[in-house]
mmCIF file of C-alpha atoms in Angstrom:
data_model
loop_
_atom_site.group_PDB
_atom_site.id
_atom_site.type_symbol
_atom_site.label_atom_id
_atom_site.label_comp_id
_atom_site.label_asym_id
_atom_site.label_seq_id
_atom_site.Cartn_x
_atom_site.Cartn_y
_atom_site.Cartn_z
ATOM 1 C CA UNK A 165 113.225 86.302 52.574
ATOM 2 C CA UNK A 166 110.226 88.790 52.637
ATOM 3 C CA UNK A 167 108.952 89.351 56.155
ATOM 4 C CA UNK A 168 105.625 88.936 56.833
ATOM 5 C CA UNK A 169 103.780 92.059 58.514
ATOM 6 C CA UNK A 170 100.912 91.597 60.968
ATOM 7 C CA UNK A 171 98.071 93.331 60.290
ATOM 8 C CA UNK A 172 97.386 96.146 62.607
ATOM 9 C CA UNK A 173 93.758 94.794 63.912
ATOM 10 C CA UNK A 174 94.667 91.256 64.513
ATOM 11 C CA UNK A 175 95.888 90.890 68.068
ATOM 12 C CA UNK A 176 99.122 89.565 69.224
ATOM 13 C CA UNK A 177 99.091 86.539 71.077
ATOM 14 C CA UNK A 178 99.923 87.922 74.185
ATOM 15 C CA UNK A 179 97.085 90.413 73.869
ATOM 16 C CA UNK A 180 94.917 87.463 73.650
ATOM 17 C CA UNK A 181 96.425 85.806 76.773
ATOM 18 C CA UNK A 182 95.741 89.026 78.724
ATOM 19 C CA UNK A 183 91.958 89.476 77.667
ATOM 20 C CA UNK A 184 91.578 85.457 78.617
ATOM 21 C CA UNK A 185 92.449 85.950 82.024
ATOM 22 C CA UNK A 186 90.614 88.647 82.212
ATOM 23 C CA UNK A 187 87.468 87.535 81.332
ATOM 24 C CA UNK A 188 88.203 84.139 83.450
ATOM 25 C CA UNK A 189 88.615 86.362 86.607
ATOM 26 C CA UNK A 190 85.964 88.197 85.719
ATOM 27 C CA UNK A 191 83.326 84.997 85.324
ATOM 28 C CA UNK A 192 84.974 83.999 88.405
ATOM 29 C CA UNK A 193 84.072 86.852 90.649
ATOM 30 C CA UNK A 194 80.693 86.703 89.115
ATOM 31 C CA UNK A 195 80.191 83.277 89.676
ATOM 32 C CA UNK A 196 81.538 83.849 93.181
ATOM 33 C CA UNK A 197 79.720 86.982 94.168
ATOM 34 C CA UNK A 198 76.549 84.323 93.128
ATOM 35 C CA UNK A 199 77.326 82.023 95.471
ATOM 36 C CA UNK A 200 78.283 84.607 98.283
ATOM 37 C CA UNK A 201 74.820 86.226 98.045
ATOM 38 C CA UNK A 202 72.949 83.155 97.565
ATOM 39 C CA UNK A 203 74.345 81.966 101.027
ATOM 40 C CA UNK A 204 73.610 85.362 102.454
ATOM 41 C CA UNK A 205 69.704 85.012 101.774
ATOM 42 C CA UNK A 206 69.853 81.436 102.831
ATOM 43 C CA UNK A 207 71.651 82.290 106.364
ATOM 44 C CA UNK A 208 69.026 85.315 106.340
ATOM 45 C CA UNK A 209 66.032 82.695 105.943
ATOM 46 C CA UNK A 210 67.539 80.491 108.066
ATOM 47 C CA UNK A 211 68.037 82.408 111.032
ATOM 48 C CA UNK A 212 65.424 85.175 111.285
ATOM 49 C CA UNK A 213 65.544 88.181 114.165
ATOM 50 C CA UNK A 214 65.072 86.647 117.375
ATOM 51 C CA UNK A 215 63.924 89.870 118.517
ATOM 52 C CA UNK A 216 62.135 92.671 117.820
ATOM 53 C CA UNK A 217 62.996 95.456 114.956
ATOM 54 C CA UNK A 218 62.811 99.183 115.694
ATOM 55 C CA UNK A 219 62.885 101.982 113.384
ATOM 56 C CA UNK A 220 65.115 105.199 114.240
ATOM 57 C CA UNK A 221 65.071 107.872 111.592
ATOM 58 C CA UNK A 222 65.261 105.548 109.089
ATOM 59 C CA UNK A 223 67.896 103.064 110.646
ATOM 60 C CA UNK A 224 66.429 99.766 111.625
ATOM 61 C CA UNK A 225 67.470 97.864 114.575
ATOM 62 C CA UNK A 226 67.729 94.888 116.163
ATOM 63 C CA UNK A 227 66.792 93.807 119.655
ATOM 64 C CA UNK A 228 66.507 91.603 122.235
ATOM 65 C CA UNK A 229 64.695 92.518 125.180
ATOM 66 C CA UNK A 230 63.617 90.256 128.700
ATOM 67 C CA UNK A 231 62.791 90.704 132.528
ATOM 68 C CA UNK A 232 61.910 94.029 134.455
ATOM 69 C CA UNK A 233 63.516 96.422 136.232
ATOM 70 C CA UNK A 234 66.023 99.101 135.953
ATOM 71 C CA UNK A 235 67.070 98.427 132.238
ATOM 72 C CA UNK A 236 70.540 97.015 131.267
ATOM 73 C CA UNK A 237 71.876 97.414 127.576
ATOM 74 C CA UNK A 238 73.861 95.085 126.483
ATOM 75 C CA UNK A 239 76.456 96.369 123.299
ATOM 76 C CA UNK A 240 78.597 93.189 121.588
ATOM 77 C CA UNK A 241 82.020 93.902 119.735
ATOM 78 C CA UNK A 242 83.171 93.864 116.203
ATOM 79 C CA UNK A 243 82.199 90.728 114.193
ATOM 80 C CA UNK A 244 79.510 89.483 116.166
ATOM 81 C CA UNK A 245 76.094 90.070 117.269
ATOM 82 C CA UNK A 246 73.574 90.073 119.972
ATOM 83 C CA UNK A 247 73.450 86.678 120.266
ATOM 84 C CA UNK A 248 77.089 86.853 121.546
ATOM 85 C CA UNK A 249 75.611 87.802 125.003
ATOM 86 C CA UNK A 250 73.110 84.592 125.120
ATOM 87 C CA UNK A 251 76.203 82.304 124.367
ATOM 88 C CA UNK A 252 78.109 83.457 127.291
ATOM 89 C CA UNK A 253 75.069 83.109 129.566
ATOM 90 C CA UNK A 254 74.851 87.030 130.683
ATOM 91 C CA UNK A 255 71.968 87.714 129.155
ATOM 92 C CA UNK A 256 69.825 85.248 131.223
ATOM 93 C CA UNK A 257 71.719 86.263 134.445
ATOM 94 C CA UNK A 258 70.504 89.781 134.142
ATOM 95 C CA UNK A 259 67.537 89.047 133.406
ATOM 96 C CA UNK A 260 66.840 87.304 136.353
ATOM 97 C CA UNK A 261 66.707 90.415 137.987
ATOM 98 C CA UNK A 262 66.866 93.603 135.263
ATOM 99 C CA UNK A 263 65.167 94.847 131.904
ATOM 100 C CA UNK A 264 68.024 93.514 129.263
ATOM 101 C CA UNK A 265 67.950 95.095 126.256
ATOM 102 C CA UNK A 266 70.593 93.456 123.655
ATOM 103 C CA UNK A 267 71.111 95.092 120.178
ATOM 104 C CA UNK A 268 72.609 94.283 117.313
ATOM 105 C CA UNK A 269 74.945 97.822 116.443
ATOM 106 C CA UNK A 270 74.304 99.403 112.824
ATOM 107 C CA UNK A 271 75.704 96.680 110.208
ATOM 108 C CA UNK A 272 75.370 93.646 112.500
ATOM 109 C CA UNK A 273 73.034 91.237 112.519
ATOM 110 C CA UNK A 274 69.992 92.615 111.569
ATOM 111 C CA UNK A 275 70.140 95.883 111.986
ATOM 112 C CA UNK A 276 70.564 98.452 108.934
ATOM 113 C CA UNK A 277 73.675 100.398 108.370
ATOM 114 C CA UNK A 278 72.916 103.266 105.715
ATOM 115 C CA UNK A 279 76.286 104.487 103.595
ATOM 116 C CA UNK A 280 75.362 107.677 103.972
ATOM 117 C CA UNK A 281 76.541 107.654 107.546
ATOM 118 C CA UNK A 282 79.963 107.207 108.864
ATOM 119 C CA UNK A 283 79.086 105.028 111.767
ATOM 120 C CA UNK A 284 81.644 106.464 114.555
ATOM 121 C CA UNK A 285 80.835 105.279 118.025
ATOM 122 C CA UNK A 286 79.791 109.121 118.594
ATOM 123 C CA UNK A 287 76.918 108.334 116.271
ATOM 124 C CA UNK A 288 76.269 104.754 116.838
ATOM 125 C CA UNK A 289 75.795 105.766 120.473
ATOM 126 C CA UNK A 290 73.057 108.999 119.352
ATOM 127 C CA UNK A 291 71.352 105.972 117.514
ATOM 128 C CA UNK A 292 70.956 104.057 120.063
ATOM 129 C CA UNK A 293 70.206 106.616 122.377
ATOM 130 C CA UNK A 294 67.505 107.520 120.351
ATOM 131 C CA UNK A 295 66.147 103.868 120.261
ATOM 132 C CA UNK A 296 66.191 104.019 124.293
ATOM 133 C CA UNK A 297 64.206 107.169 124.507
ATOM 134 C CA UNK A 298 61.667 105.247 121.932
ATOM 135 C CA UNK A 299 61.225 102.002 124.183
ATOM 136 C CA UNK A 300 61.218 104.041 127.472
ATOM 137 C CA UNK A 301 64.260 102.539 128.722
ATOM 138 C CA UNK A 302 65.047 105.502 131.405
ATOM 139 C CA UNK A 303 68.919 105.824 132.985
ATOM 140 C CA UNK A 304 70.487 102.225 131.994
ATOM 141 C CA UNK A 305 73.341 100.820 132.979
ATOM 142 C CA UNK A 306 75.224 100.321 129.989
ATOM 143 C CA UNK A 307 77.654 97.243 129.104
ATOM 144 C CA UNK A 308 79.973 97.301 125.963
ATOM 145 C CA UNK A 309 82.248 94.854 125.127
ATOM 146 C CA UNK A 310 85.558 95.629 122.777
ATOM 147 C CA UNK A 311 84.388 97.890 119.983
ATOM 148 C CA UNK A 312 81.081 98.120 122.034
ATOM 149 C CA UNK A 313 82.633 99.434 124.553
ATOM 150 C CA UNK A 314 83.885 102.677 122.704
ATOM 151 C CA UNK A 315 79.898 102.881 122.059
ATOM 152 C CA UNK A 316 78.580 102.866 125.952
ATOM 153 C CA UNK A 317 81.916 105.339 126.455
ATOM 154 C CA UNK A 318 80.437 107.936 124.073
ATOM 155 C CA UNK A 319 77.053 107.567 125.315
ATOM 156 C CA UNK A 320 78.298 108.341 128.739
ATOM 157 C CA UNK A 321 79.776 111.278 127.247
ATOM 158 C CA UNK A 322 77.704 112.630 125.678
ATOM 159 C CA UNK A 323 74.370 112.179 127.377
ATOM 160 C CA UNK A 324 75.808 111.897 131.278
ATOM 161 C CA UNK A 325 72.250 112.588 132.800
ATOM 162 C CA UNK A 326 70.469 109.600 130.103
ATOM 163 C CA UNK A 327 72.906 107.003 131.511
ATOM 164 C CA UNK A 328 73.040 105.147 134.801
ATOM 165 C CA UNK A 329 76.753 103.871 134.834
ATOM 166 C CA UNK A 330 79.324 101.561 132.959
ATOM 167 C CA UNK A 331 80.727 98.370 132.589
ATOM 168 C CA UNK A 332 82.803 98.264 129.636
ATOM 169 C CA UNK A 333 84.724 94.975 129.025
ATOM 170 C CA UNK A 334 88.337 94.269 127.146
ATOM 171 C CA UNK A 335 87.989 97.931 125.829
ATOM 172 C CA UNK A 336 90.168 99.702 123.411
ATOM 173 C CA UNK A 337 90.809 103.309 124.208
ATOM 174 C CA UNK A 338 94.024 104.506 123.621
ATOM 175 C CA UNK A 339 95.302 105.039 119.799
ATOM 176 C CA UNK A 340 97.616 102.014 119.986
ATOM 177 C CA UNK A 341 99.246 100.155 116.768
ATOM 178 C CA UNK A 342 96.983 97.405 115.121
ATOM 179 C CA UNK A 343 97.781 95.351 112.514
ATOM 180 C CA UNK A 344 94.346 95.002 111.738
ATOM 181 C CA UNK A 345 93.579 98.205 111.125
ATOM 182 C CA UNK A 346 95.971 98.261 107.664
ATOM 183 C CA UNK A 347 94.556 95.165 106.755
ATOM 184 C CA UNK A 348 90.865 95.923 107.138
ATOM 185 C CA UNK A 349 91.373 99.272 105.018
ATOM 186 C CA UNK A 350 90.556 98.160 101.841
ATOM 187 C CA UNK A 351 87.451 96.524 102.827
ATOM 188 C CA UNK A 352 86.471 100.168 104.541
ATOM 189 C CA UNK A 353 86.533 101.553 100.982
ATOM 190 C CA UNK A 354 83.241 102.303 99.423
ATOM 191 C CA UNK A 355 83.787 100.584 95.453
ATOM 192 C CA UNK A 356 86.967 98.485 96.171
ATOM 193 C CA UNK A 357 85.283 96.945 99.545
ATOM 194 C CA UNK A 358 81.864 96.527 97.808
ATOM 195 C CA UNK A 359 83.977 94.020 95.305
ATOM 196 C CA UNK A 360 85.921 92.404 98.315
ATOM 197 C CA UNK A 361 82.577 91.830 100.468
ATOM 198 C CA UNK A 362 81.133 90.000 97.630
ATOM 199 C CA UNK A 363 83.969 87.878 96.086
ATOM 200 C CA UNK A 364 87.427 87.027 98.656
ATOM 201 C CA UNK A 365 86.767 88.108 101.978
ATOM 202 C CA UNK A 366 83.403 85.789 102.666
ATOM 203 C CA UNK A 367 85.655 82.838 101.572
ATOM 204 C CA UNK A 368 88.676 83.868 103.723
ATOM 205 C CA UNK A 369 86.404 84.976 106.523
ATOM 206 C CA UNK A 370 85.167 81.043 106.719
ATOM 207 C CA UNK A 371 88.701 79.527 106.427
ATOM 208 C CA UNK A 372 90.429 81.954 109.072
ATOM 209 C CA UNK A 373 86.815 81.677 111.287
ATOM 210 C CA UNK A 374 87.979 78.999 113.533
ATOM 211 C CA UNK A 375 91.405 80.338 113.859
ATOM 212 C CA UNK A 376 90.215 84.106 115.058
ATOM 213 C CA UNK A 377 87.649 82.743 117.638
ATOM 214 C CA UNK A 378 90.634 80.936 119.294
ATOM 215 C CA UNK A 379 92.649 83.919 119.077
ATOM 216 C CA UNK A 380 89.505 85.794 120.807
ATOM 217 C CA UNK A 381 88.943 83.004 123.552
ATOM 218 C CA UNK A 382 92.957 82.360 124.178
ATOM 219 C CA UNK A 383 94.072 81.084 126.862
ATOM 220 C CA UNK A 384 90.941 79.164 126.786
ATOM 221 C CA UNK A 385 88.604 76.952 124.446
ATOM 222 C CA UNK A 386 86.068 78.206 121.933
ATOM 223 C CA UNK A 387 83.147 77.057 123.482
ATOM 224 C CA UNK A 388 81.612 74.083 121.434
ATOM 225 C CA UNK A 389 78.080 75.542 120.698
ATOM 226 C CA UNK A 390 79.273 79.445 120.069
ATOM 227 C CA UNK A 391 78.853 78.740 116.132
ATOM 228 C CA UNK A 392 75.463 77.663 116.913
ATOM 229 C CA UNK A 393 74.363 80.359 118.940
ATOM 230 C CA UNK A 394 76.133 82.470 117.444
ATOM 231 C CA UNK A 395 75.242 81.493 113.502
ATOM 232 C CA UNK A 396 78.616 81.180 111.287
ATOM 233 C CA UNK A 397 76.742 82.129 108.225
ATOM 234 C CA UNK A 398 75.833 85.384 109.759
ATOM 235 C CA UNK A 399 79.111 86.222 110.494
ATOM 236 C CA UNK A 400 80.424 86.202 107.237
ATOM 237 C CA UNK A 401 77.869 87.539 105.050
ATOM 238 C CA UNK A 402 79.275 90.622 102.919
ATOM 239 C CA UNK A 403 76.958 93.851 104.927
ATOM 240 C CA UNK A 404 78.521 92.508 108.314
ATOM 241 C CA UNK A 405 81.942 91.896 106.596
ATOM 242 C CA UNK A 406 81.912 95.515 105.804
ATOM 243 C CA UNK A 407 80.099 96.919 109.375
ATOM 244 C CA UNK A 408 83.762 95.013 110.850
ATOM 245 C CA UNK A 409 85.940 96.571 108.236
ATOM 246 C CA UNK A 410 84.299 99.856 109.141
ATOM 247 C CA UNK A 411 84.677 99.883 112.682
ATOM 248 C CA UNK A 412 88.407 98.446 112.388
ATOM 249 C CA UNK A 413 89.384 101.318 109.802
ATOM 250 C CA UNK A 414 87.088 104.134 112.460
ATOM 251 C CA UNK A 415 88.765 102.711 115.901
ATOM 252 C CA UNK A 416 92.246 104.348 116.197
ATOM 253 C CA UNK A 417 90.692 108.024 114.887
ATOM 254 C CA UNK A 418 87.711 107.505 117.662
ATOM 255 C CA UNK A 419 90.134 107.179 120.592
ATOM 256 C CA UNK A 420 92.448 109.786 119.214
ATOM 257 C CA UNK A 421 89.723 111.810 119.526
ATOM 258 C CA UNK A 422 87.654 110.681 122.484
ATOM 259 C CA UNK A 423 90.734 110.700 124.664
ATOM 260 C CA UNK A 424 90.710 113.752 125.502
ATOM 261 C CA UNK A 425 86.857 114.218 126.938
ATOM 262 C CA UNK A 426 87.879 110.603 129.609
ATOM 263 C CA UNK A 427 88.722 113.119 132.053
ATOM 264 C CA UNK A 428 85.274 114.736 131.888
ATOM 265 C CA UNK A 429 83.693 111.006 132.570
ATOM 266 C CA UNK A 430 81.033 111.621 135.528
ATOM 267 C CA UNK A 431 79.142 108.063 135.440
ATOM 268 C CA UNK A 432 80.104 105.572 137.783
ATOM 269 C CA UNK A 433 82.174 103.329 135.501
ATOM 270 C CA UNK A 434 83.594 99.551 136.361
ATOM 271 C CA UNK A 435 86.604 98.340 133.951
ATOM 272 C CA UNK A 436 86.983 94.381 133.196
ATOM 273 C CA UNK A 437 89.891 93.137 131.385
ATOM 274 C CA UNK A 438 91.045 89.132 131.167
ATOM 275 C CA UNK A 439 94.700 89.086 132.491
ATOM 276 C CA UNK A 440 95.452 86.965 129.273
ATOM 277 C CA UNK A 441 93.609 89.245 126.702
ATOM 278 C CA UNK A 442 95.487 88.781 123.395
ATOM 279 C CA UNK A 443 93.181 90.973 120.971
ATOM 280 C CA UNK A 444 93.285 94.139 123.692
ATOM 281 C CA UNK A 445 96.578 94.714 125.925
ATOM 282 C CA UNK A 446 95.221 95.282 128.786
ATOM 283 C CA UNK A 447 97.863 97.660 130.556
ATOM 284 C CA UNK A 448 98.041 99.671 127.873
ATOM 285 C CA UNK A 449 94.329 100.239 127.690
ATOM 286 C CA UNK A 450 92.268 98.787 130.644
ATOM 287 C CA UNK A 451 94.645 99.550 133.619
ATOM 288 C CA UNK A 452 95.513 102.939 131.970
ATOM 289 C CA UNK A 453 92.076 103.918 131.936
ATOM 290 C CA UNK A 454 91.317 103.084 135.655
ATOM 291 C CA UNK A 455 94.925 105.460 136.328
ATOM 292 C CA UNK A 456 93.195 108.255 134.317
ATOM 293 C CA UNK A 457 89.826 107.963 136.113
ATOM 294 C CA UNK A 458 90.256 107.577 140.254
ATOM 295 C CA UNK A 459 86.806 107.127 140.682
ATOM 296 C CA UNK A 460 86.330 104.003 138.219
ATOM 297 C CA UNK A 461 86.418 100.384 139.859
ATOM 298 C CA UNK A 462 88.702 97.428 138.109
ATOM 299 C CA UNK A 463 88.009 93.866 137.826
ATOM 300 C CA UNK A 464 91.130 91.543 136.395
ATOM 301 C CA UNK A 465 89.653 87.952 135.637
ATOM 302 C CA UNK A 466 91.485 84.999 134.258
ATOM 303 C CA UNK A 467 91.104 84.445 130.627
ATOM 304 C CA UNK A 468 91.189 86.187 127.464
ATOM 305 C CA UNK A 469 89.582 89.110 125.219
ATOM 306 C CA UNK A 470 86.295 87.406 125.530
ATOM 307 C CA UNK A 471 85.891 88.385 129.803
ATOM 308 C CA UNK A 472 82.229 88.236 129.423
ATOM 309 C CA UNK A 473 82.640 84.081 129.433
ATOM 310 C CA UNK A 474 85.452 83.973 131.962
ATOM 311 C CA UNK A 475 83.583 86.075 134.505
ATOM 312 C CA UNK A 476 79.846 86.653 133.850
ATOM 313 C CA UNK A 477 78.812 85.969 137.140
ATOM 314 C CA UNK A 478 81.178 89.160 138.593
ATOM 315 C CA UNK A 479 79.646 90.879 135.334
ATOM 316 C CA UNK A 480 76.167 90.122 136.384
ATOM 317 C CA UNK A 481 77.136 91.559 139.943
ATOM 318 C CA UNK A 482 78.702 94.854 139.124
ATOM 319 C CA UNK A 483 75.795 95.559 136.700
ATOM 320 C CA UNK A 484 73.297 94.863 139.700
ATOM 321 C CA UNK A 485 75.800 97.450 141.849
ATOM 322 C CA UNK A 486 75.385 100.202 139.313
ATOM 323 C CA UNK A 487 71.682 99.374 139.147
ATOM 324 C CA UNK A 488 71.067 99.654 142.774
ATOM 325 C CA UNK A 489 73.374 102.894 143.328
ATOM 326 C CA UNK A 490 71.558 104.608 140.193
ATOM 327 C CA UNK A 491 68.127 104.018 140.843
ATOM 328 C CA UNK A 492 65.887 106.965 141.876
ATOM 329 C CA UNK A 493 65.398 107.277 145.424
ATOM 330 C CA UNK A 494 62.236 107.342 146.947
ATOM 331 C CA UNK A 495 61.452 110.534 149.194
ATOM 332 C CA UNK A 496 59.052 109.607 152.103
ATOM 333 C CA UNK A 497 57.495 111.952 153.792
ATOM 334 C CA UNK A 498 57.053 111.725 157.521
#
C-alpha cells in the first residue's frame, strides 16, 4: 500500500479547527465591543451632566453645585458617581444650609481621566484642589465616602491650611487583604484592560450589578429608585469600568503609603462607619483610625458600607459642626 503524503501547504484539519475559533472569537469581541460602545453613547445621550463642567490643566470635571455658605465637598466611592449623594438625600440636606459642591472623581461620570496620569488619591486630591481654588470655594469641609474618602484624607494632608475639617465615611485605610484587588488587576492593565472594558466586563458588570449593590447596602435593601438616580448604564460603561479597576488595583499601595503621615493629621476629622459594613471592616479600619488619632470624633450607625443612607441626618449634622467651628471669626472692635 503506498502512503499518501500531505502536501506541506495544505493545512491539517486541526489547524483549520484552531484558525475557526479564532476568527469566531475574534468576530465575537468585535461584534461585542459594537454593542458595548453603542450603549455607551446612548447612556451618554441619555443622561447628560447635570452639572456644570470645569477644566483643570486639561482634566475636565464634573460638578454639582447648590445653596450658600461655607462650602461642603462632597467625594462618592468607587463605581459610582455624584449622583450617589442625591439618592441618599445628603445633598439636599446640606444644602439647606451650606455651598455643596458634588464631583464626579477623574474616570467617573463625566469627568475625564487622562492615561497619562496614575490617578492616586495624592493626585486626585491636587486635582480637585485645584478645581476649588478655581470656583473660590475657600476652607471646605470635606466628605469622602469609601475610596473617596482616601481622597478628602490626602487633601487634608497635604494642603492642612486649604481644608476646613473631615468627615470621611466607611473608609479604607489600612493595607488589609482584598479579594478584589487580584481580581480587578487585569482590568488595571493598559492593552489587556482596554480589551476587557470593551468586550466581558460591561456584560458581567450588568449581571453581577444587582448582586454588588446588595452586598454594598447589606444588612439593608437597595433602595428601589438608586438605579434611577443613579443611571445603570453609566455604571457600566467601559472608561468608568476602568476608573474602578484603577482605583481597586491603586488602594492597598495608597494606604501603605499614606499610613504613615495619619499621625501628622491636624484637621478636625469625624469617622462614620455602619456597625454591619460588609465591603469595609470597620475595626480594622474605622475604629483603628479613631485609636491612632485622639482628637478625631466617631459615629457607629446601624447599617452597612453605604452609612451615608443609614445616617444622613447625623452626616448632615457633623458637617454643620465642622462648618461652624471652621469658619473665620469675626474680630470686633470695641
Amino acid at each position: 500500500m503506498t502512503a499518501k503524503l500531505r502536501s506541506p501547504h495544505t493545512p491539517s484539519p486541526s489547524g483549520n479547527a484552531t484558525t475557526l475559533a479564532a476568527t469566531a472569537v475574534a468576530v465575537a469581541g468585535a461584534a461585542t465591543a459594537l454593542w458595548v460602545n453603542h450603549r455607551a453613547r446612548v447612556a451618554e445621550r441619555e443622561h447628560p451632566p447635570i452639572g456644570r463642567l470645569i477644566d483643570v490643566d486639561g482634566v475636565r470635571l464634573h460638578f454639582l453645585e447648590r445653596g450658600a455658605g461655607s462650602p461642603v465637598v462632597l467625594l462618592h466611592g468607587n463605581g459610582v458617581q455624584l449622583e450617589d449623594f442625591i439618592a441618599c438625600g445628603l445633598f439636599d440636606r446640606l444644602a439647606q444650609r451650606r455651598r455643596v459642591i458634588a464631583f464626579d472623581r477623574p474616570g467617573f461620570g463625566h469627568s475625564s481621566r487622562p492615561r497619562n496620569h496614575m490617578w492616586t488619591p495624592g493626585l486626585q486630591a491636587l486635582w480637585l484642589g485645584k478645581a476649588l481654588t478655581q470656583l473660590g470655594a475657600t476652607r471646605p469641609v470635606v466628605v469622602g465616602h469609601s475610596w473617596g474618602a482616601l481622597v478628602a484624607m490626602a487633601m487634608g494632608l497635604q494642603v492642612p491650611e486649604d481644608v476646613g475639617g473631615l468627615v470621611l465615611l466607611s473608609g479604607y485605610y489600612y493595607p488589609t487583604a482584598r479579594l478584589d484587588v487580584p481580581m480587578n488587576l487585569p482590568a488595571a492593565v493598559p492593552g489587556v484592560g482596554d480589551v476587557l472594558q470593551h468586550t466581558a466586563l460591561p456584560i458581567l458588570a450588568r449581571a453581577g450589578l444587582k448582586r454588588a449593590l446588595r452586598r454594598m447596602f447589606a444588612p439593608a435593601p437597595v433602595p428601589a429608585d438608586f438605579l434611577r438616580t443613579v443611571p445603570r448604564e453609566l455604571l457600566v460603561r467601559p472608561r468608568q469600568l476602568r476608573a474602578a479597576a484603577e482605583d481597586t488595583a491603586f488602594m492597598i499601595p495608597a494606604v501603605t503609603q499614606m499610613r504613615r503621615e495619619y499621625a501628622r493629621l491636624r484637621v478636625p476629622l469625624t469617622l462614620f462607619t455602619g456597625k454591619d459594613d460588609r465591603i469595609v471592616d470597620p475595626a480594622a479600619h474605622t475604629v483603628r483610625l479613631y485609636d491612632e488619632l485622639p482628637r478625631s470624633q466617631l459615629r457607629v450607625a446601624s447599617g452597612g458600607h453605604m452609612v451615608h443612607y443609614a445616617a444622613p441626618g447625623e452626616i448632615a449634622d457633623a458637617v454643620e459642626a465642622l462648618s461652624v467651628a471652621s469658619a473665620p471669626k469675626r474680630l470686633t472692635v470695641v
